PDB file of C-alpha atoms in Angstrom:
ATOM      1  CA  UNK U 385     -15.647   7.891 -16.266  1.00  0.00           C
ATOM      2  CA  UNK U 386     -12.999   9.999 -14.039  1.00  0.00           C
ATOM      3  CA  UNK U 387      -9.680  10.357 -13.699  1.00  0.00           C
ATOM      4  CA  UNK U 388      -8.257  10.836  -9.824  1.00  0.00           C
ATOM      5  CA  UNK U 389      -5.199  12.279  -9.755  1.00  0.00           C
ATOM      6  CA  UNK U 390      -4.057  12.437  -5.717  1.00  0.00           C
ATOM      7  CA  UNK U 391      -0.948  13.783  -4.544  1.00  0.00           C
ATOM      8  CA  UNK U 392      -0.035  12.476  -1.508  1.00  0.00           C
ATOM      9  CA  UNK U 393       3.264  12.204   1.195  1.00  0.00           C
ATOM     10  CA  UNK U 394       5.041   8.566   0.126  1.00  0.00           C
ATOM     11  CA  UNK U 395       4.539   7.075   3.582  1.00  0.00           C
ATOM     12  CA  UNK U 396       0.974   6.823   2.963  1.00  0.00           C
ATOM     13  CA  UNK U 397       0.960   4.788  -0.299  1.00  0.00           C
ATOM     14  CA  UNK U 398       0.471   1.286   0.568  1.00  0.00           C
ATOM     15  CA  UNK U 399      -2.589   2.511   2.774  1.00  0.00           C
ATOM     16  CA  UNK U 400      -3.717   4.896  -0.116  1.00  0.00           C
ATOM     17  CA  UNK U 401      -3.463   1.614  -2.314  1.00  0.00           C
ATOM     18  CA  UNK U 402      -5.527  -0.887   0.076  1.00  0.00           C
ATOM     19  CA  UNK U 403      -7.801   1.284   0.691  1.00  0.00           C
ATOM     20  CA  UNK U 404      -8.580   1.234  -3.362  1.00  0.00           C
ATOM     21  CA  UNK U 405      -8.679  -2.124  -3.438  1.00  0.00           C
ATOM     22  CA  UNK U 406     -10.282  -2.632  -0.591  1.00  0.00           C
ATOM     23  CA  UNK U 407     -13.091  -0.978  -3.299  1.00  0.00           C
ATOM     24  CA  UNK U 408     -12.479  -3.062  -5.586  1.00  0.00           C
ATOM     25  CA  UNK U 409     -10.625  -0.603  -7.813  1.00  0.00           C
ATOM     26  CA  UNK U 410      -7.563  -2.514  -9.446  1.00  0.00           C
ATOM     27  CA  UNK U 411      -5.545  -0.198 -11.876  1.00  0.00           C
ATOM     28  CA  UNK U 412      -3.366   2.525 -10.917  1.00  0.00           C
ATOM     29  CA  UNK U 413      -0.096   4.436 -11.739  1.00  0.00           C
ATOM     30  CA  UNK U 414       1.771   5.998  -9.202  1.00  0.00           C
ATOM     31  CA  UNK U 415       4.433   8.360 -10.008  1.00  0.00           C
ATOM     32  CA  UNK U 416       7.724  10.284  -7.771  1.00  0.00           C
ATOM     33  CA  UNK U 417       6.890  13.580  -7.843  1.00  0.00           C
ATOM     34  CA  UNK U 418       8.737  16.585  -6.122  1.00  0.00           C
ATOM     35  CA  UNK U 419       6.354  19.878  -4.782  1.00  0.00           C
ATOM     36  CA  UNK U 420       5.648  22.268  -2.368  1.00  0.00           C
ATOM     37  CA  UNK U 421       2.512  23.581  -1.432  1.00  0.00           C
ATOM     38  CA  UNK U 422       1.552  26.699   1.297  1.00  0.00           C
ATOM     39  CA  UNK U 423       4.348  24.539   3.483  1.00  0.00           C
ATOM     40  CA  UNK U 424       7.558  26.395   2.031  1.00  0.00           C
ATOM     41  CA  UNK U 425       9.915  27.409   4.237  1.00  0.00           C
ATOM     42  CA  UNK U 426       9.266  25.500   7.600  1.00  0.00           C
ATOM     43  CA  UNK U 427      10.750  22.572   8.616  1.00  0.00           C
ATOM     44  CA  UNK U 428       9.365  19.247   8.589  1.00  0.00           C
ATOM     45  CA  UNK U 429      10.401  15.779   9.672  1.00  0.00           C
ATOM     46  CA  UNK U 430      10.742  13.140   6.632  1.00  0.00           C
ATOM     47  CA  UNK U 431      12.518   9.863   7.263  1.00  0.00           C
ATOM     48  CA  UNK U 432      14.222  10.912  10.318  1.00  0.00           C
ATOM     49  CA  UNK U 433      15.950  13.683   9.184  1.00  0.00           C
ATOM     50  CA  UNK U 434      14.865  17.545   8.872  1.00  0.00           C
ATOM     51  CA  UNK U 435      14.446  19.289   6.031  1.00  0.00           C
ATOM     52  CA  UNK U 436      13.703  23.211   5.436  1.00  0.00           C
ATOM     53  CA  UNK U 437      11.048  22.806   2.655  1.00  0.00           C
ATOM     54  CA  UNK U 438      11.887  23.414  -0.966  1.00  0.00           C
ATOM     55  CA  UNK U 439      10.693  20.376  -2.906  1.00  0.00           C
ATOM     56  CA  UNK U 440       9.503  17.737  -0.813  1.00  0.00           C
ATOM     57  CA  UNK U 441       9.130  14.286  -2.817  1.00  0.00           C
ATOM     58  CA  UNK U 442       5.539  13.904  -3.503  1.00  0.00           C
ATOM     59  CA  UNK U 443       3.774  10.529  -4.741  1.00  0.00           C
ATOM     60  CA  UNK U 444       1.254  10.999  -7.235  1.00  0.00           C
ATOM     61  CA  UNK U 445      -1.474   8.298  -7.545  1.00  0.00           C
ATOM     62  CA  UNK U 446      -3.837   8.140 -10.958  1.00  0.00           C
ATOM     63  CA  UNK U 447      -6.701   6.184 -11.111  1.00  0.00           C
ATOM     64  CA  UNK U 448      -9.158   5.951 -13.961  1.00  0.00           C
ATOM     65  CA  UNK U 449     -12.968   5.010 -12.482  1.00  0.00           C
ATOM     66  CA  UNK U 450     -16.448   4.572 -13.102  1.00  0.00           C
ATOM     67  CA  UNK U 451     -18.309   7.718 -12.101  1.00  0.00           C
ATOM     68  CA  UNK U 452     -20.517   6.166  -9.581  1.00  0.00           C
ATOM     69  CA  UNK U 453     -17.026   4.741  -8.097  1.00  0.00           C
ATOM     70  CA  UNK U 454     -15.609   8.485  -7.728  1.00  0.00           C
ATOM     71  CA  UNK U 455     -17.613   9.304  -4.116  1.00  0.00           C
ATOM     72  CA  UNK U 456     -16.736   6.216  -2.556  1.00  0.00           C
ATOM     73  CA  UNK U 457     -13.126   6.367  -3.909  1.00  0.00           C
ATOM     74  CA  UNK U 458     -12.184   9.742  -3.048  1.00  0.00           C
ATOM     75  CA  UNK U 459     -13.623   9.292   0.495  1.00  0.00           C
ATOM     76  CA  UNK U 460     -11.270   6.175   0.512  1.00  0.00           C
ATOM     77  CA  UNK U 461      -8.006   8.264  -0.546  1.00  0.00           C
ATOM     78  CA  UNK U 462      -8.679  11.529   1.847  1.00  0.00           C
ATOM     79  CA  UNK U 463      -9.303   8.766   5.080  1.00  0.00           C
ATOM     80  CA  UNK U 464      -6.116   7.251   3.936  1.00  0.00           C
ATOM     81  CA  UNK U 465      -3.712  10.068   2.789  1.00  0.00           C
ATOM     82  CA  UNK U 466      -5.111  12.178   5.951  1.00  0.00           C
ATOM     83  CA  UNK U 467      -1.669  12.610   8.570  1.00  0.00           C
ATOM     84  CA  UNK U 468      -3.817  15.944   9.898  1.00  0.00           C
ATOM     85  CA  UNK U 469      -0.357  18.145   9.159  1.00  0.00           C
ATOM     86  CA  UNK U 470       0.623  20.526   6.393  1.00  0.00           C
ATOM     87  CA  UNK U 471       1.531  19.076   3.095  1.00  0.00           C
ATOM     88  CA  UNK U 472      -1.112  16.532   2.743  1.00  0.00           C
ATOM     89  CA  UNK U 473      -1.724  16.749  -0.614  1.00  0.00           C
ATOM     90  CA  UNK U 474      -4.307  17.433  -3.213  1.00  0.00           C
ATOM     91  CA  UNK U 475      -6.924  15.516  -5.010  1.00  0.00           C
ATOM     92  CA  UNK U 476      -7.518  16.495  -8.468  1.00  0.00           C
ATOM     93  CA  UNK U 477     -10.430  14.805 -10.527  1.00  0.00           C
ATOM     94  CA  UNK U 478     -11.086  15.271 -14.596  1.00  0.00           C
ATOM     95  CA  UNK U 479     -13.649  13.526 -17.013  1.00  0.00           C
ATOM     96  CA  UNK U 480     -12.338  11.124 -19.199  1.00  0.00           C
ATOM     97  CA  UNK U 481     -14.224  11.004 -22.710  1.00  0.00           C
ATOM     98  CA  UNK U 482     -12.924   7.533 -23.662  1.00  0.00           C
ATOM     99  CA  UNK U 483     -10.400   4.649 -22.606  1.00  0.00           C
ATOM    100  CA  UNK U 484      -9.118   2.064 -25.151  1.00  0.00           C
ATOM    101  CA  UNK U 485      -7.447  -1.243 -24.096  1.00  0.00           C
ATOM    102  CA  UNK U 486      -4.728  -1.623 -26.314  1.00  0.00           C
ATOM    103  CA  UNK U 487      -4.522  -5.355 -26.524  1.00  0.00           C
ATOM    104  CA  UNK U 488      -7.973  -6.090 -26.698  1.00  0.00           C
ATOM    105  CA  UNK U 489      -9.399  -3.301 -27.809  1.00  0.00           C
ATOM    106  CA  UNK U 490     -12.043  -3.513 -25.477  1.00  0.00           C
ATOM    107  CA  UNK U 491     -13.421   0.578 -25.315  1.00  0.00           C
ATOM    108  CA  UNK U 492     -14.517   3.175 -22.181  1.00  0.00           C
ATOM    109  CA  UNK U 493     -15.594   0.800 -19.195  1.00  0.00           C
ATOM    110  CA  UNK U 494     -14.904  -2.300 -20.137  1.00  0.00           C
ATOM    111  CA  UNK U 495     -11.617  -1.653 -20.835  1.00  0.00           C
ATOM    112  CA  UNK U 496     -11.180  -0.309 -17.589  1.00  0.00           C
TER     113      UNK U 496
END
């Protein structure tokens, strides 16, 4: 199993999250984050308004998945999250040793 961890701009959630479940994945967390990358100090457009980059709110997405999942899900977030301009994001993926459904108890993939 894998844990995705994406970073992404927050306009590009809810096509981040159908693209997911377009896979068939069904549990995430998504998180308000605030970061800067290589794109501090220029000015970018968000919501209208400019900015002059210090912390630019950030929307992190974490997914837990099989490992034969990870290719096709990954693919699925970089299509998505893709603008083509600085301050994309990052993708960050980790192994996960074991997952345990609290209320069933169900253990690693089935619990997922």
């Amino acid at each position: 199993m894998k844990k995705i961890e994406a970073i992404i701009k927050p306009f590009k959630l809810d096509e981040v999250r159908e693209a997911l479940s377009e896979l068939g994945v069904s549990g995430l967390t998504v998180t308000e984050v605030k970061g800067f990358g290589r794109q501090k100090g220029h000015t970018e457009l968000y919501r209208g308004a400019e900015y002059v980059v210090d912390f630019l709110p950030k929307i992190k997405v974490e997914v837990v998945i099989s490992a034969a999942m990870l290719d096709a899900a990954v693919e699925a977030i970089v299509k998505a999250a893709n603008t083509g301009k600085i301050g994309d994001g990052k993708i960050f993926i980790t192994p996960v040793e074991q997952v345990i459904r609290i209320r069933t108890g169900e253990t690693n993939e089935s619990a997922l």
